[in-house]
Every structure is written in C-alpha cells, then in structure tokens.
Short mmCIF file of C-alpha atoms and ligand atoms in Angstrom, two decimals:
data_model
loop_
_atom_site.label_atom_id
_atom_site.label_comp_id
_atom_site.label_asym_id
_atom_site.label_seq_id
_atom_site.Cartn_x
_atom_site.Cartn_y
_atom_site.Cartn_z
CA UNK A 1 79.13 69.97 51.13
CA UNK A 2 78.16 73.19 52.21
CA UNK A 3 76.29 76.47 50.55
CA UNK A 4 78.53 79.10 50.41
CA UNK A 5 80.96 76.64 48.21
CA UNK A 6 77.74 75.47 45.99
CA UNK A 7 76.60 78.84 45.22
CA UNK A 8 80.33 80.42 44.72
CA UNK A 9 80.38 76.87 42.17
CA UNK A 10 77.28 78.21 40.06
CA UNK A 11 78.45 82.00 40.12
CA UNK A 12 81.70 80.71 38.23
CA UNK A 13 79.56 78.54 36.07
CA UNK A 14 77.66 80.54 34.93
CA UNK A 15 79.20 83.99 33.72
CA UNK A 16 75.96 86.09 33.28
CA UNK A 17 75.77 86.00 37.17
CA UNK A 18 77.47 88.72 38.93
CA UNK A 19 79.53 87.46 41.98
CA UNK A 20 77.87 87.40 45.27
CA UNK A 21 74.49 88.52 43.31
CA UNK A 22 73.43 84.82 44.43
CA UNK A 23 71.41 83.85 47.73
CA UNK A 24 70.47 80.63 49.07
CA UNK A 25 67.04 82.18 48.63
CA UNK A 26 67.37 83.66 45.15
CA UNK A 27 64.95 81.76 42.77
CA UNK A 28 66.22 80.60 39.68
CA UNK A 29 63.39 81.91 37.06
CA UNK A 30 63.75 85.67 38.89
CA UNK A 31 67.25 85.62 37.29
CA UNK A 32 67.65 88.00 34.41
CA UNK A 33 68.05 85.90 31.24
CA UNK A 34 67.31 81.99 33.02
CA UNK A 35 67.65 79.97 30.20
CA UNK A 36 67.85 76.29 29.07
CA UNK A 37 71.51 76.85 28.41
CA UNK A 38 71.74 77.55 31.97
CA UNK A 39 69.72 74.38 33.14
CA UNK A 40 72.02 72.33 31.13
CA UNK A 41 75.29 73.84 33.25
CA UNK A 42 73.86 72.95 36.43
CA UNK A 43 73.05 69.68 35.36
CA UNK A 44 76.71 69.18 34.23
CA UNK A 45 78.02 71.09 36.81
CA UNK A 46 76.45 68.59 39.56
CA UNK A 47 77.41 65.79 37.81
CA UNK A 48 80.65 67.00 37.35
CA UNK A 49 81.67 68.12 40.91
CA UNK A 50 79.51 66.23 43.21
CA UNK A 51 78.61 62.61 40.54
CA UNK A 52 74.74 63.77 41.16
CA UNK A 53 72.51 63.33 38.66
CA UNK A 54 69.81 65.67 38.27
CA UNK A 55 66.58 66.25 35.81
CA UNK A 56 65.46 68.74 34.09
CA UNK A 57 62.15 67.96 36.23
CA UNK A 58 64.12 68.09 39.41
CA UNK A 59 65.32 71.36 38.34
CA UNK A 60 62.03 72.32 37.89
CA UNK A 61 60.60 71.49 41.55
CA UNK A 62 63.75 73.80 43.30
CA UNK A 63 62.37 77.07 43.23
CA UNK A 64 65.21 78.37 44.95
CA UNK A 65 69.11 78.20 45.11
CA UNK A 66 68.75 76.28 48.58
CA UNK A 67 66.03 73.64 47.26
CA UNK A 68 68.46 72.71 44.72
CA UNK A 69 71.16 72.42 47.21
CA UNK A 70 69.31 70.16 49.71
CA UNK A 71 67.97 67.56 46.52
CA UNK A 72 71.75 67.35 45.42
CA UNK A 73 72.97 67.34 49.16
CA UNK A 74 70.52 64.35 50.01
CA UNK A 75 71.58 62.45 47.06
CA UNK A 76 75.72 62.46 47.54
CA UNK B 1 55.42 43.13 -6.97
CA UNK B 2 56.52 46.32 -6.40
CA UNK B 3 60.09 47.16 -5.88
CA UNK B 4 59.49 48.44 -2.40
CA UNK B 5 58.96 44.76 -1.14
CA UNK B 6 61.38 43.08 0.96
CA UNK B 7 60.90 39.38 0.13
CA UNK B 8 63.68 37.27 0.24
CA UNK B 9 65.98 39.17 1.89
CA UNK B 10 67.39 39.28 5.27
CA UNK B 11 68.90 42.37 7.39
CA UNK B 12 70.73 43.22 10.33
CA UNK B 13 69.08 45.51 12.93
CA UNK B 14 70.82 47.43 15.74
CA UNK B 15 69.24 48.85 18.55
CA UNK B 16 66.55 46.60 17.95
CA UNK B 17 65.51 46.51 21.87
CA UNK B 18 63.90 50.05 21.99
CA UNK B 19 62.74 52.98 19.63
CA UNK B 20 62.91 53.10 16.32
CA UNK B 21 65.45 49.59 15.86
CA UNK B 22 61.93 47.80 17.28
CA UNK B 23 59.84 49.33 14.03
CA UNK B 24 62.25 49.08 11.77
CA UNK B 25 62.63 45.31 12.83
CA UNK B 26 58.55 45.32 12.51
CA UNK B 27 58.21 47.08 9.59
CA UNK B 28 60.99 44.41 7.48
CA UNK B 29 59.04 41.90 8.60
CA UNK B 30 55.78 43.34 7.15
CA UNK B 31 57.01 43.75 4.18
CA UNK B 32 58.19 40.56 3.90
CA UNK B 33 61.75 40.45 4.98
CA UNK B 34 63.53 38.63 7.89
CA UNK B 35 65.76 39.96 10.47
CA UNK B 36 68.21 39.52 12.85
CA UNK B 37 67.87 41.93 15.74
CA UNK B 38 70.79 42.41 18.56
CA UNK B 39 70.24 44.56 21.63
CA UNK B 40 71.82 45.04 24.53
CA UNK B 41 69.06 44.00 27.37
CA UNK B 42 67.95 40.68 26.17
CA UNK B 43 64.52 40.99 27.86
CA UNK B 44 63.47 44.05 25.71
CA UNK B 45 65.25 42.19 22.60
CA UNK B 46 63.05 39.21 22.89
CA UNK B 47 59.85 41.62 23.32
CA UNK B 48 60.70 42.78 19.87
CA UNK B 49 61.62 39.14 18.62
CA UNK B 50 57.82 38.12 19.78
CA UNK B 51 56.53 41.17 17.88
CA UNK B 52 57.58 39.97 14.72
CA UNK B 53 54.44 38.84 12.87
CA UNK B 54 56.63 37.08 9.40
CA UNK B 55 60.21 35.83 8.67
CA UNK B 56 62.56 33.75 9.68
CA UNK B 57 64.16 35.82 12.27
CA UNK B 58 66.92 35.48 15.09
CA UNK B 59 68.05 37.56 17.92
CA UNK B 60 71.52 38.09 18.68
CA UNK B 61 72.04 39.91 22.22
CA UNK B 62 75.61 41.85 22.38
CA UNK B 63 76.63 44.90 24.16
CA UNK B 64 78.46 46.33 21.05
CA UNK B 65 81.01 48.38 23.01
CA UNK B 66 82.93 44.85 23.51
CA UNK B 67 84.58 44.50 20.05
CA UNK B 68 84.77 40.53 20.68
CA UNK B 69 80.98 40.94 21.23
CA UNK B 70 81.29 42.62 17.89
CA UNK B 71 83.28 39.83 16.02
CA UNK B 72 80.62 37.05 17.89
CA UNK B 73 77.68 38.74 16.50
CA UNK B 74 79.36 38.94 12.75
CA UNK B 75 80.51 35.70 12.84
CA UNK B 76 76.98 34.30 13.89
CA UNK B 77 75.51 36.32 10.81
CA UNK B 78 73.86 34.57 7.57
CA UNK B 79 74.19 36.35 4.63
CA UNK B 80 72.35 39.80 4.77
CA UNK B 81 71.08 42.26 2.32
CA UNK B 82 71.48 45.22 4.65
CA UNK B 83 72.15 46.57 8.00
CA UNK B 84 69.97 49.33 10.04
CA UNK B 85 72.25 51.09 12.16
CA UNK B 86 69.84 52.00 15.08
CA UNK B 87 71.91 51.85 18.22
CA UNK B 88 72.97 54.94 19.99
CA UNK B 89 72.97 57.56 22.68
CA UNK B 90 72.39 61.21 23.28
CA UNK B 91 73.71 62.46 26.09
CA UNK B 92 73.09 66.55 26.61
CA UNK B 93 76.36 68.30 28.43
CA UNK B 94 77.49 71.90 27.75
CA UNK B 95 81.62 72.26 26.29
CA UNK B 96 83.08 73.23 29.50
CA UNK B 97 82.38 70.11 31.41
CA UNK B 98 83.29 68.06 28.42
CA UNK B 99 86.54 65.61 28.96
CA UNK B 100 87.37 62.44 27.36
CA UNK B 101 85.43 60.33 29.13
CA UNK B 102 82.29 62.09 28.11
CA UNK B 103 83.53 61.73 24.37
CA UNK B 104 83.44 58.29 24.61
CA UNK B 105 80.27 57.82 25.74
CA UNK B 106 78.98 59.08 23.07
CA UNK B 107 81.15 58.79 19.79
CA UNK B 108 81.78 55.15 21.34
CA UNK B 109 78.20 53.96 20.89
CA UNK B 110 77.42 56.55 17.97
CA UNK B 111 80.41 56.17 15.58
CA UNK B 112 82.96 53.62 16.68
CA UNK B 113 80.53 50.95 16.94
CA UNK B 114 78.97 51.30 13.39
CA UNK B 115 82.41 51.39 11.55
CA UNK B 116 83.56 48.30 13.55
CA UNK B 117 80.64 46.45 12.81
CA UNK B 118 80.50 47.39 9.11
CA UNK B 119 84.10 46.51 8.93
CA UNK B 120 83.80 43.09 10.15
CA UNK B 121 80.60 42.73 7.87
CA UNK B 122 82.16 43.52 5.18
CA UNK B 123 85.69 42.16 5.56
CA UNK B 124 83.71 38.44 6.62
CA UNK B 125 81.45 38.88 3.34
CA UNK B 126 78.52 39.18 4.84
CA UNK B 127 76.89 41.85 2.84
CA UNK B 128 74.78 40.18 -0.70
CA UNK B 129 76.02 42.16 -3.77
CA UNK B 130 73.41 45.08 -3.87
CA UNK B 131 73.15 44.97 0.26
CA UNK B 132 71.56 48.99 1.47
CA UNK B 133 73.08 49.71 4.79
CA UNK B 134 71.32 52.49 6.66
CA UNK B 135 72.49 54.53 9.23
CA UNK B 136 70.65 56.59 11.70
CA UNK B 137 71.39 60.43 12.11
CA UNK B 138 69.95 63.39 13.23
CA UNK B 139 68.84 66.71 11.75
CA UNK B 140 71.67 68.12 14.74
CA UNK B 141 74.43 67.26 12.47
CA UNK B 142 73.93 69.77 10.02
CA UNK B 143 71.76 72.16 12.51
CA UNK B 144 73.33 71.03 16.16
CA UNK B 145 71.79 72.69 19.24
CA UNK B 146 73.28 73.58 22.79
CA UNK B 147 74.51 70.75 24.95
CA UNK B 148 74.90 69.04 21.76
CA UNK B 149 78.71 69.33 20.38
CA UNK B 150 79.20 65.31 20.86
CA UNK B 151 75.87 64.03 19.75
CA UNK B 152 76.11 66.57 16.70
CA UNK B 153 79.57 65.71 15.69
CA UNK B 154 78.80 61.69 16.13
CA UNK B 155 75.84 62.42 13.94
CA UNK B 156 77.76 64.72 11.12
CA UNK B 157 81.10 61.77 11.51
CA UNK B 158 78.37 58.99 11.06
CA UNK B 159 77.19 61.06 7.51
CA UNK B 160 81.05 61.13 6.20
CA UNK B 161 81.47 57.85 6.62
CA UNK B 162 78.13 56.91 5.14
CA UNK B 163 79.10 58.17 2.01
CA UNK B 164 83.32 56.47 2.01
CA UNK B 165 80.76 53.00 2.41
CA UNK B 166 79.04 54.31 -0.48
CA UNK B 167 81.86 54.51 -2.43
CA UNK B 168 83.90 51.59 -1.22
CA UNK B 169 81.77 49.24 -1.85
CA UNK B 170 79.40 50.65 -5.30
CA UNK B 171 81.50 47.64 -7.12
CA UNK B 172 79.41 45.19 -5.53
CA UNK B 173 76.27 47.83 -5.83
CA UNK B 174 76.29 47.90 -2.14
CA UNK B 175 74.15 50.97 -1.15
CA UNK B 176 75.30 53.32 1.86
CA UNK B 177 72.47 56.06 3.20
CA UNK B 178 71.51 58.23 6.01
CA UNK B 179 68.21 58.95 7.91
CA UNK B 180 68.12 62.19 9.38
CA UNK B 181 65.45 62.52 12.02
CA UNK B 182 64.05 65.83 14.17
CA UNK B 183 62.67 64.47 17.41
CA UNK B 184 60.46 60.93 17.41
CA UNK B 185 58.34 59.84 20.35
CA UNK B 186 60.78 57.13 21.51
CA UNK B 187 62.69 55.93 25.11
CA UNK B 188 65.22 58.57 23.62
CA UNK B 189 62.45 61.54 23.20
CA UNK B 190 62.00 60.64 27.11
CA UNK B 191 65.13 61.18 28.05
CA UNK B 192 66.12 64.02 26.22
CA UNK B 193 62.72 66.01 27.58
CA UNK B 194 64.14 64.97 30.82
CA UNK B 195 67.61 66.47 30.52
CA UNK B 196 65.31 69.72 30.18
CA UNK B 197 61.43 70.56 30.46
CA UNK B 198 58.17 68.98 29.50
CA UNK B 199 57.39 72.67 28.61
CA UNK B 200 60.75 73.56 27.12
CA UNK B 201 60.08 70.25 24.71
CA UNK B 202 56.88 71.27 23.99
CA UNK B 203 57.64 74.36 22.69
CA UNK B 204 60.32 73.05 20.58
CA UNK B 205 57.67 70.47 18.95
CA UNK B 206 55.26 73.56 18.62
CA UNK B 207 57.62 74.40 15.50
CA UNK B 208 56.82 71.22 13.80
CA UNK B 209 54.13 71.77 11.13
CA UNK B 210 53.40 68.21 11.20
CA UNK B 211 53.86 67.43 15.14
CA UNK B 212 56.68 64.76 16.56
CA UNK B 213 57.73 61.61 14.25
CA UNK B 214 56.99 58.19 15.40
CA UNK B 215 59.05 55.01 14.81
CA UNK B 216 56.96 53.97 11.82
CA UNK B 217 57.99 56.93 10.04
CA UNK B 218 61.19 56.74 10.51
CA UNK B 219 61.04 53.29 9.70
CA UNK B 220 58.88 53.68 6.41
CA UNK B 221 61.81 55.40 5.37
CA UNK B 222 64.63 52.81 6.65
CA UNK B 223 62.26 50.44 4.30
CA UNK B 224 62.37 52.54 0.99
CA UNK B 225 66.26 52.69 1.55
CA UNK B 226 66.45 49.04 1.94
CA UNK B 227 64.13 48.12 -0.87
CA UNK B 228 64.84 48.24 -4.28
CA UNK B 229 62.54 50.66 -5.17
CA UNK B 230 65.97 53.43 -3.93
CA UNK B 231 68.44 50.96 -6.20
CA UNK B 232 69.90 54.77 -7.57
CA UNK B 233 70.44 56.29 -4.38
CA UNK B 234 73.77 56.28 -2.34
CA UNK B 235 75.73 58.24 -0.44
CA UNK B 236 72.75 60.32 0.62
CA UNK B 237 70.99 62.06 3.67
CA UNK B 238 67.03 61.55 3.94
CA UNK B 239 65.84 64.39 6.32
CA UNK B 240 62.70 63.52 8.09
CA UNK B 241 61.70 66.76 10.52
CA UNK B 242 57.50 67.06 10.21
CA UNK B 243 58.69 70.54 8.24
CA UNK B 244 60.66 71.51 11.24
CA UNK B 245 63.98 73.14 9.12
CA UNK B 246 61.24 75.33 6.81
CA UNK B 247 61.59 77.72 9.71
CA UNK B 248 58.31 78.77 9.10
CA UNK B 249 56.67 78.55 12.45
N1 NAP C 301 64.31 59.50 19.03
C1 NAP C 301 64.70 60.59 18.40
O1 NAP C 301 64.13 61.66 18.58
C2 NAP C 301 65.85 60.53 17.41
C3 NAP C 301 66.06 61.65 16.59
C4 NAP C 301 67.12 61.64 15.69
C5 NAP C 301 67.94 60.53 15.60
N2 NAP C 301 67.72 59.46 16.41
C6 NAP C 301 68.66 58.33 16.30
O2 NAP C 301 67.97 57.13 16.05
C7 NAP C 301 68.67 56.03 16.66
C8 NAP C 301 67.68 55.23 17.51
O3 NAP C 301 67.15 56.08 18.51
P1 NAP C 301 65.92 55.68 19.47
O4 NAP C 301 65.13 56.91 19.66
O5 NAP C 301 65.30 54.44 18.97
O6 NAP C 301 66.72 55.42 20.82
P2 NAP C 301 66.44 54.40 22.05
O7 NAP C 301 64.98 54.09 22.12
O8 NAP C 301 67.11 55.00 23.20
O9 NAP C 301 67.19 53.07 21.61
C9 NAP C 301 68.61 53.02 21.53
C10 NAP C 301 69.02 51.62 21.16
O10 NAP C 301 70.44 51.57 21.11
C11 NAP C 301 70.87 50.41 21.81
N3 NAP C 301 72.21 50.59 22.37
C12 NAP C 301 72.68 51.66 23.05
N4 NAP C 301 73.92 51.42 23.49
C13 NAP C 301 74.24 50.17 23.07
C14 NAP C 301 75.40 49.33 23.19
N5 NAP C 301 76.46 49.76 23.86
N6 NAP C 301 75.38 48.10 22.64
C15 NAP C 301 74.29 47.66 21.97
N7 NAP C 301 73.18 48.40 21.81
C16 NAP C 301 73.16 49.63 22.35
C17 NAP C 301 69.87 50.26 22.91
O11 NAP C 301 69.92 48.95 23.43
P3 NAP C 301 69.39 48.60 24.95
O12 NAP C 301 68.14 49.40 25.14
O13 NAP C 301 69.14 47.13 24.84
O14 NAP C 301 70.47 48.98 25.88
C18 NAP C 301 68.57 50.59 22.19
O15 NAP C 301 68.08 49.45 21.51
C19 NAP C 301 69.84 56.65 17.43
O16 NAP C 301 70.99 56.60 16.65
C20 NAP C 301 69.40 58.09 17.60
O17 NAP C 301 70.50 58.95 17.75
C21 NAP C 301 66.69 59.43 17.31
#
C-alpha cells in the first residue's frame, strides 16, 4: 500500500475535500467542517478497501493523514 | 400480591450473556419468576446463570444465526409465559460502503432471528395463553442517526412485526410489545463510543436530562411488560431516553 493511493482513496470518499487539497501531513481536525460523519467513512473506508479495522480512539491518536496511514499500513 | 409480580411463571431470555438480557434475567428472578437464558459464549451465559438469586432456571447456549440451533433451543423449552428478545448488534457504517454482506450482519441477528424464534415458539406451543413477548428496540427507529440506516431499519422492522404478533396471537391474549431505549451503559454503549469518541459520546449523553440508562431500567420496564400489571397493553412502543427526545437541552 502506498500514500499517494490512500490519500487519492479519502479525497473520493469524502466529497467536501477538494482534490489534491490533501497532504500526508495535513491534520485531520485543521480540515474545514471534520466531522463524525467523516470519522465514520474512514472507518468504513479502511475496512472496506484494506479489511483494517480501526477505532474511533485510533482515529483519535493520528493527528495527521500519514499517522493514520502507518497504523492501517502496520496492521494489513 | 400485586399484579406486577412474576410468580409462577417462566420466560425465555435472549442475549442473556451480556447487557441488558443479564438484568432482565436478574430482575425475573427477583420478582419471582424463572428463566431460561441462551447466549452465545457459554462462559458469560453461566456468569449470568450463577447470578440468579431465585427460580428454577436453565441455560440454553445457541448461536441463534444457526436455525437448527434455533429449532434445538425451542424444542428444549418448557412452557413459557414470555420471551425477552435481547440479542443483537449495532454495527455503525455510512450507505456507501453498505453491500449485502453488511445487511446481514445486522438484520440477521436483529430481525431474522426474533421472527424465527417466535415462529418456532409459537408454531411448537410454547407460549401459555396470556404469554407478553418483549422485544428490544431503539429510540433510532423512529429518530435514526448517521452510520445507522441498518441498525435503524432492524429496529423500525422489529416494531412492525411486534405489533402483526400482537395481533396474531390476541386470541390466546398473548401480548406483543416494544422497548425503545436511548443509549444504556452496556458492552454495546462500549462499542458504539468506540466506533467514535469518548468526547463525541459524551456530548451526546450531555442532552440527556436524566444522564445514560442502565440495564435495570431497561429491565424494570421489560418486567412491567411481562407482568400482569400491562394485561391491556399490546402492540405498543415503551420509549425509555432519560428525556433525551424533549429536545430541550
Ligand atoms: N445498550 C444500548 O445503548 C441499547 C440502546 C438501545 C437498544 N439496545 C438494544 O438492546 C438489546 C441488548 O443490547 P445490549 O446493550 O445488552 O447489548 P450487548 O451487551 O452487546 O449484548 C448483546 C447480546 O446479544 C447476544 N447475541 C448477539 N449475537 C448473537 C447470536 N448470533 N446468537 C445468540 N446471541 C447473540 C450476545 O451474546 P454473546 O455475548 O454471548 O455473543 C449478547 O448476549 C439489543 O437489541 C440492542 O440493540 C441497546
């Protein structure tokens, strides 16, 4: 799994997010409009796509885009 | 005695291993009823079994996805003046990443189960005349929330066919209700606060007048629908939400 496909996975996720807007750096609370709508689509969406699961309390311990990416990537 | 006793009579309890099955199975038994409890992990089951202060009571463990599990559990039934319908599963995922599997997970557990069981109970005459079957559902099926399309619809399906028992079966003055619970501090409580935030749960029970429900309330009520002291109520919903739905806070 690599980072450019993760992040290009979220962007089409979710549709607030303008495309390319996302960095492996971005954090998720500095995003206009972070909600728990949005927590909920990751969650799916890594379940979905990579059979990950993933808490809300994980969630909560990735500040950023690329914290997130190394949990899910240690756990495939 | 008062008509809210439960002497004499004997009841069915699902979901009996965990949450609120465990005090409603408790609760029957302090009022003076007996039980049988099924469950699916047989170690929490017989926790519950030893918890049970009265009665003459039995546990039964079956994984009621198996419909010959099903059929072994009704046929091992005595007689029974009511069924609790406590098993169940909630299970958080957003539409677009819904597919049929994920519909089974939950309607499986949440709605087939219940009508298979009270099918074979009923078909194999297992329910006395003036039996109260309860079923456990949620304030989401009338007021669902996001992530929630399958647990909300397996909670409104359970309601409908609460009320075609009801009137199926009002010949033999068999009773068919609904318990409609906000959030209770229970394994499920967990798990739902950990599809999200402690914070984000918090400040969802912050709009409770009266604070998160626990087990005995819910079962309290589960006991006044089994009891006779509700012998003129069927085919109803019995919201329990701490004064969540007023709105008001
Ligand atoms: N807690 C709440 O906030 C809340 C609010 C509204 C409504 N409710 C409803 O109340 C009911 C009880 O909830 P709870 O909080 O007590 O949940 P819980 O603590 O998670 O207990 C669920 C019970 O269902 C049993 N179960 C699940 N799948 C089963 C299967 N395939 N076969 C047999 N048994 C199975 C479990 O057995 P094992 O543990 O042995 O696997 C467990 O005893 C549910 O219908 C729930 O939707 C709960």
């Amino acid at each position: 799994m690599d980072i450019t496909t993760f992040i290009s996975q979220i962007e089409n996720e979710i549709e607030e997010l303008t495309p390319g807007s996302l960095k492996p750096e971005t954090e998720f609370t500095s995003l206009k409009e972070w909600s728990s709508m949005h927590v909920l689509i990751l969650i799916a969406l890594i379940d979905t796509e990579y059979n990950v699961t993933i808490t809300g309390a994980d969630l909560q311990q990735c500040k950023s885009v690329n914290d997130l990416f190394n949990v899910v990537k240690s756990r495939v | 005695m008062t008509a809210f006793h439960l002497h004499n009579k004997t009841f069915l309890v699902t979901g009996a291993s965990s949450g609120i099955g465990r005090q409603v199975a408790i609760s029957i038994c302090e009022m003076g009823g007996n039980v049988v409890i099924t469950g699916r992990n047989e170690e929490r089951l017989n926790e519950t079994l030893s918890m049970l202060k009265s009665g003459e009571n039995k546990s039964i463990q079956a994984e009621l996805l198996d419909e010959q599990e099903v059929q072994r559990l009704v046929s091992a039934l005595p007689l029974l003046d009511g069924i609790v319908n406590c098993a169940g599963t909630v299970s958080p995922y957003p539409i677009k990443f819904l597919s049929d599997k994920k519909i089974d997970e939950v309607f499986n557990i949440n709605y087939k189960v219940q009508v298979v069981l009270t099918a074979q109970a009923t078909r194999a005459k297992k329910l006395n005349k003036g039996a109260s079957v309860v079923f456990l559902s949620s304030i989401s099926a009338l007021h669902p929330h996001r992530g929630g399309a399958l647990y909300a619809g397996s909670k409104a399906a359970i309601e409908a066919f609460s009320k075609v028992v009801a009137l199926e079966f009002f010949h033999l003055q068999i009773r068919s209700n609904c318990i409609a619970p906000a959030m209770v501090k229970t394994p499920m409580y967990d798990k739902a606060e950990a599809q999200g935030t402690k914070e984000q749960m918090d400040a969802h029970i912050s709009k409770y007048p009266l604070g998160a429900g626990t087990p005995e309330d819910v079962a309290n009520a589960a006991i006044f629908l089994l009891s006779d002291a509700s012998k003129w109520i069927t085919g109803t919903t019995i919201t329990l939400d701490g004064g969540f739905l007023l709105g008001g806070l």
